[in-house]
PDB file of C-alpha atoms in Angstrom:
ATOM      1  CA  MET A  23    -157.186-165.021-130.660  1.00  0.00           C
ATOM      2  CA  LYS A  24    -158.793-166.956-127.763  1.00  0.00           C
ATOM      3  CA  LYS A  25    -157.321-170.200-129.128  1.00  0.00           C
ATOM      4  CA  LEU A  26    -153.619-168.461-129.406  1.00  0.00           C
ATOM      5  CA  LEU A  27    -154.289-167.155-125.750  1.00  0.00           C
ATOM      6  CA  LEU A  28    -155.344-170.671-124.593  1.00  0.00           C
ATOM      7  CA  SER A  29    -152.332-172.306-126.429  1.00  0.00           C
ATOM      8  CA  LEU A  30    -149.968-170.174-124.802  1.00  0.00           C
ATOM      9  CA  VAL A  31    -151.159-170.552-121.244  1.00  0.00           C
ATOM     10  CA  ALA A  32    -150.998-174.240-121.931  1.00  0.00           C
ATOM     11  CA  ILE A  33    -147.495-174.058-123.148  1.00  0.00           C
ATOM     12  CA  VAL A  34    -146.463-171.817-119.996  1.00  0.00           C
ATOM     13  CA  GLY A  35    -148.214-174.300-117.882  1.00  0.00           C
ATOM     14  CA  LEU A  36    -146.515-177.253-119.277  1.00  0.00           C
ATOM     15  CA  THR A  37    -143.275-175.663-118.826  1.00  0.00           C
ATOM     16  CA  ILE A  38    -143.827-174.672-115.181  1.00  0.00           C
ATOM     17  CA  ALA A  39    -144.864-178.244-114.572  1.00  0.00           C
ATOM     18  CA  ALA A  40    -141.761-179.704-116.134  1.00  0.00           C
ATOM     19  CA  ASN A  41    -139.531-177.540-114.144  1.00  0.00           C
ATOM     20  CA  ALA A  42    -141.335-178.445-111.068  1.00  0.00           C
ATOM     21  CA  GLN A  43    -140.526-182.091-111.518  1.00  0.00           C
ATOM     22  CA  SER A  44    -136.707-182.200-110.709  1.00  0.00           C
ATOM     23  CA  THR A  45    -135.181-185.468-109.762  1.00  0.00           C
ATOM     24  CA  ALA A  46    -133.556-185.791-106.128  1.00  0.00           C
ATOM     25  CA  THR A  47    -129.839-186.891-106.122  1.00  0.00           C
ATOM     26  CA  ASP A  48    -127.161-187.411-103.536  1.00  0.00           C
ATOM     27  CA  SER A  49    -123.506-188.094-103.939  1.00  0.00           C
ATOM     28  CA  LYS A  50    -120.821-189.245-101.616  1.00  0.00           C
ATOM     29  CA  ASN A  51    -117.024-189.762-101.796  1.00  0.00           C
ATOM     30  CA  GLU A  52    -114.741-192.245-100.599  1.00  0.00           C
ATOM     31  CA  ASN A  53    -110.984-192.268-100.417  1.00  0.00           C
ATOM     32  CA  ILE A  54    -109.329-195.705-101.550  1.00  0.00           C
ATOM     33  CA  THR A  55    -105.707-196.144-100.172  1.00  0.00           C
ATOM     34  CA  VAL A  56    -103.396-198.591-102.206  1.00  0.00           C
ATOM     35  CA  GLU A  57    -100.126-199.058-100.273  1.00  0.00           C
ATOM     36  CA  LEU A  58     -97.169-200.475-102.147  1.00  0.00           C
ATOM     37  CA  LYS A  59     -94.132-201.700-100.248  1.00  0.00           C
ATOM     38  CA  ASP A  60     -90.712-202.588-101.731  1.00  0.00           C
ATOM     39  CA  ALA A  61     -91.001-206.166-103.346  1.00  0.00           C
ATOM     40  CA  VAL A  62     -88.131-208.348-104.686  1.00  0.00           C
ATOM     41  CA  GLU A  63     -87.862-211.745-105.885  1.00  0.00           C
ATOM     42  CA  LEU A  64     -84.585-213.865-107.083  1.00  0.00           C
ATOM     43  CA  THR A  65     -84.980-217.196-108.724  1.00  0.00           C
ATOM     44  CA  LEU A  66     -81.792-219.422-109.250  1.00  0.00           C
ATOM     45  CA  THR A  67     -81.753-222.452-111.354  1.00  0.00           C
ATOM     46  CA  SER A  68     -78.811-224.488-111.813  1.00  0.00           C
ATOM     47  CA  ASN A  69     -78.211-225.866-115.492  1.00  0.00           C
ATOM     48  CA  ALA A  70     -77.182-229.180-116.295  1.00  0.00           C
ATOM     49  CA  ASN A  71     -73.798-229.788-114.660  1.00  0.00           C
ATOM     50  CA  GLY A  72     -73.221-225.906-114.327  1.00  0.00           C
ATOM     51  CA  ASN A  73     -72.264-226.273-110.871  1.00  0.00           C
ATOM     52  CA  ALA A  74     -69.825-229.129-111.138  1.00  0.00           C
ATOM     53  CA  PHE A  75     -66.127-229.190-112.386  1.00  0.00           C
ATOM     54  CA  LEU A  76     -64.213-232.385-113.395  1.00  0.00           C
ATOM     55  CA  PHE A  77     -60.242-231.739-113.396  1.00  0.00           C
ATOM     56  CA  ASP A  78     -58.596-234.752-114.984  1.00  0.00           C
ATOM     57  CA  ASN A  79     -55.706-233.844-116.977  1.00  0.00           C
ATOM     58  CA  VAL A  80     -52.780-231.533-116.411  1.00  0.00           C
ATOM     59  CA  ASP A  81     -53.912-228.752-119.009  1.00  0.00           C
ATOM     60  CA  GLU A  82     -57.075-228.294-116.947  1.00  0.00           C
ATOM     61  CA  TYR A  83     -55.307-227.798-113.852  1.00  0.00           C
ATOM     62  CA  GLU A  84     -52.997-225.593-115.228  1.00  0.00           C
ATOM     63  CA  ASN A  85     -55.631-223.426-117.287  1.00  0.00           C
ATOM     64  CA  GLY A  86     -58.594-224.012-115.161  1.00  0.00           C
ATOM     65  CA  LEU A  87     -62.144-224.935-116.357  1.00  0.00           C
ATOM     66  CA  THR A  88     -65.127-222.534-117.358  1.00  0.00           C
ATOM     67  CA  ASN A  89     -68.667-223.443-117.124  1.00  0.00           C
ATOM     68  CA  LEU A  90     -70.580-220.975-119.372  1.00  0.00           C
ATOM     69  CA  ASN A  91     -74.410-220.288-118.610  1.00  0.00           C
ATOM     70  CA  ALA A  92     -74.359-222.481-115.433  1.00  0.00           C
ATOM     71  CA  SER A  93     -76.967-221.090-113.572  1.00  0.00           C
ATOM     72  CA  THR A  94     -79.832-218.746-114.548  1.00  0.00           C
ATOM     73  CA  LEU A  95     -80.698-215.900-112.470  1.00  0.00           C
ATOM     74  CA  LYS A  96     -84.451-214.183-112.701  1.00  0.00           C
ATOM     75  CA  VAL A  97     -85.453-210.972-110.934  1.00  0.00           C
ATOM     76  CA  ARG A  98     -88.727-209.813-110.381  1.00  0.00           C
ATOM     77  CA  SER A  99     -88.732-206.097-108.684  1.00  0.00           C
ATOM     78  CA  ASN A 100     -91.007-202.972-108.316  1.00  0.00           C
ATOM     79  CA  LYS A 101     -87.751-200.938-108.148  1.00  0.00           C
ATOM     80  CA  ALA A 102     -84.307-200.983-109.606  1.00  0.00           C
ATOM     81  CA  TRP A 103     -81.987-203.634-108.119  1.00  0.00           C
ATOM     82  CA  LYS A 104     -78.591-205.028-107.862  1.00  0.00           C
ATOM     83  CA  ILE A 105     -77.251-208.430-107.197  1.00  0.00           C
ATOM     84  CA  ASP A 106     -74.061-209.074-104.978  1.00  0.00           C
ATOM     85  CA  VAL A 107     -72.202-212.414-104.964  1.00  0.00           C
ATOM     86  CA  LYS A 108     -69.878-213.866-102.329  1.00  0.00           C
ATOM     87  CA  ALA A 109     -68.508-217.046-100.749  1.00  0.00           C
ATOM     88  CA  ASN A 110     -70.439-218.573 -98.170  1.00  0.00           C
ATOM     89  CA  SER A 111     -66.966-219.369 -96.576  1.00  0.00           C
ATOM     90  CA  ALA A 112     -63.315-218.579 -97.118  1.00  0.00           C
ATOM     91  CA  ASN A 113     -62.498-222.076 -97.843  1.00  0.00           C
ATOM     92  CA  PHE A 114     -64.124-224.835 -99.844  1.00  0.00           C
ATOM     93  CA  THR A 115     -64.861-227.795 -97.426  1.00  0.00           C
ATOM     94  CA  GLY A 116     -63.506-231.405 -98.378  1.00  0.00           C
ATOM     95  CA  GLY A 117     -60.723-232.383 -99.954  1.00  0.00           C
ATOM     96  CA  ASP A 118     -57.308-232.603 -97.951  1.00  0.00           C
ATOM     97  CA  ALA A 119     -57.877-230.577 -94.978  1.00  0.00           C
ATOM     98  CA  THR A 120     -54.160-229.957 -94.477  1.00  0.00           C
ATOM     99  CA  THR A 121     -54.168-227.757 -97.538  1.00  0.00           C
ATOM    100  CA  PRO A 122     -57.552-225.937 -97.930  1.00  0.00           C
ATOM    101  CA  MET A 123     -58.827-224.478-101.198  1.00  0.00           C
ATOM    102  CA  PRO A 124     -59.912-220.770-100.858  1.00  0.00           C
ATOM    103  CA  ALA A 125     -63.051-219.436-102.306  1.00  0.00           C
ATOM    104  CA  SER A 126     -60.983-217.523-104.577  1.00  0.00           C
ATOM    105  CA  VAL A 127     -60.407-220.465-106.950  1.00  0.00           C
ATOM    106  CA  LEU A 128     -63.713-219.997-108.006  1.00  0.00           C
ATOM    107  CA  SER A 129     -64.988-216.915-110.091  1.00  0.00           C
ATOM    108  CA  VAL A 130     -68.310-215.631-111.157  1.00  0.00           C
ATOM    109  CA  GLY A 131     -69.099-213.833-114.510  1.00  0.00           C
ATOM    110  CA  ILE A 132     -71.631-212.868-116.819  1.00  0.00           C
ATOM    111  CA  GLY A 133     -71.358-213.457-120.700  1.00  0.00           C
ATOM    112  CA  ASN A 134     -67.903-214.964-119.944  1.00  0.00           C
ATOM    113  CA  GLN A 135     -66.289-211.844-118.931  1.00  0.00           C
ATOM    114  CA  ASN A 136     -65.720-209.724-115.842  1.00  0.00           C
ATOM    115  CA  PHE A 137     -65.041-212.840-113.574  1.00  0.00           C
ATOM    116  CA  LEU A 138     -64.991-211.857-109.859  1.00  0.00           C
ATOM    117  CA  PRO A 139     -62.731-214.300-107.552  1.00  0.00           C
ATOM    118  CA  LEU A 140     -65.158-215.161-104.740  1.00  0.00           C
ATOM    119  CA  SER A 141     -64.380-214.186-101.005  1.00  0.00           C
ATOM    120  CA  THR A 142     -66.640-213.835 -98.051  1.00  0.00           C
ATOM    121  CA  THR A 143     -66.980-210.110 -99.129  1.00  0.00           C
ATOM    122  CA  ALA A 144     -69.850-209.466-101.342  1.00  0.00           C
ATOM    123  CA  GLN A 145     -68.917-207.998-104.661  1.00  0.00           C
ATOM    124  CA  ASP A 146     -71.353-206.267-107.012  1.00  0.00           C
ATOM    125  CA  LEU A 147     -72.535-208.754-109.941  1.00  0.00           C
ATOM    126  CA  LYS A 148     -75.461-206.772-111.857  1.00  0.00           C
ATOM    127  CA  THR A 149     -78.072-204.270-111.600  1.00  0.00           C
ATOM    128  CA  GLY A 150     -81.149-203.929-113.513  1.00  0.00           C
ATOM    129  CA  PRO A 151     -84.568-201.884-113.878  1.00  0.00           C
ATOM    130  CA  ARG A 152     -87.788-202.583-112.279  1.00  0.00           C
ATOM    131  CA  GLY A 153     -90.251-205.199-113.790  1.00  0.00           C
ATOM    132  CA  THR A 154     -90.620-208.809-114.261  1.00  0.00           C
ATOM    133  CA  ASN A 155     -88.041-211.163-115.219  1.00  0.00           C
ATOM    134  CA  THR A 156     -89.332-210.952-118.828  1.00  0.00           C
ATOM    135  CA  VAL A 157     -87.804-207.340-118.906  1.00  0.00           C
ATOM    136  CA  ALA A 158     -84.460-207.227-120.497  1.00  0.00           C
ATOM    137  CA  GLY A 159     -81.555-207.560-118.164  1.00  0.00           C
ATOM    138  CA  ASN A 160     -83.850-209.246-115.558  1.00  0.00           C
ATOM    139  CA  PHE A 161     -83.084-212.649-116.799  1.00  0.00           C
ATOM    140  CA  PHE A 162     -79.571-213.809-117.345  1.00  0.00           C
ATOM    141  CA  ASN A 163     -76.916-216.621-117.024  1.00  0.00           C
ATOM    142  CA  VAL A 164     -73.783-216.642-114.652  1.00  0.00           C
ATOM    143  CA  ASP A 165     -70.885-218.410-115.667  1.00  0.00           C
ATOM    144  CA  TYR A 166     -68.276-220.208-113.079  1.00  0.00           C
ATOM    145  CA  LYS A 167     -64.326-220.520-113.615  1.00  0.00           C
ATOM    146  CA  ALA A 168     -62.424-222.796-111.546  1.00  0.00           C
ATOM    147  CA  ASN A 169     -58.654-222.504-111.390  1.00  0.00           C
ATOM    148  CA  PRO A 170     -57.160-224.357-108.749  1.00  0.00           C
ATOM    149  CA  GLY A 171     -53.737-225.068-110.149  1.00  0.00           C
ATOM    150  CA  PHE A 172     -51.591-227.629-108.897  1.00  0.00           C
ATOM    151  CA  ASN A 173     -51.833-226.566-105.135  1.00  0.00           C
ATOM    152  CA  TYR A 174     -54.453-228.880-103.792  1.00  0.00           C
ATOM    153  CA  SER A 175     -54.670-232.644-103.349  1.00  0.00           C
ATOM    154  CA  ALA A 176     -57.211-234.703-105.249  1.00  0.00           C
ATOM    155  CA  GLY A 177     -60.715-234.895-103.709  1.00  0.00           C
ATOM    156  CA  VAL A 178     -64.192-233.304-103.697  1.00  0.00           C
ATOM    157  CA  TYR A 179     -64.342-230.003-102.739  1.00  0.00           C
ATOM    158  CA  VAL A 180     -67.578-227.967-101.897  1.00  0.00           C
ATOM    159  CA  MET A 181     -68.391-224.422-101.542  1.00  0.00           C
ATOM    160  CA  ASN A 182     -71.812-222.312-101.338  1.00  0.00           C
ATOM    161  CA  VAL A 183     -72.148-219.221-103.382  1.00  0.00           C
ATOM    162  CA  VAL A 184     -74.423-216.859-102.083  1.00  0.00           C
ATOM    163  CA  TYR A 185     -76.456-214.185-104.331  1.00  0.00           C
ATOM    164  CA  THR A 186     -78.232-211.467-102.595  1.00  0.00           C
ATOM    165  CA  LEU A 187     -80.624-209.328-104.425  1.00  0.00           C
ATOM    166  CA  THR A 188     -81.379-205.822-103.081  1.00  0.00           C
ATOM    167  CA  GLN A 189     -83.073-202.749-103.816  1.00  0.00           C
ATOM    168  CA  PRO A 190     -80.438-199.660-103.235  1.00  0.00           C
TER     169      PRO A 190
END
């Protein structure tokens, strides 16, 4: 019995000693801020001869010429986006200055459809989702159609086309 009492006292003593050895801890919290601002990027690549037209017979003058997949546009955006297109000026430069060729001789489309005759007023060309240029719809080709008819003298005419990417 003495052994039992001694064992019981030893067990109780060890339990008290174990509880007395608590580990000290201290914790702190810190707030981390991540600020995301609107971000967009438009990449334009002109494909081989995509932005040049050569009219050298009457059928081309009468029917116009189309350059399919003339340029490639790639969009990266952290929000849904839209691209507008417009001419940088009301008329082409060069050629015969007595009969200026208007911007509307050139049209821009996607997939050989929905061609928009250009002017200095921006027109909606395409919209798309947030993401990189590997997201469906954020990588596409534009087509150009030129149709001067017989109204302008022979010569080289030049005009800038402006693409503007925005997050509406």
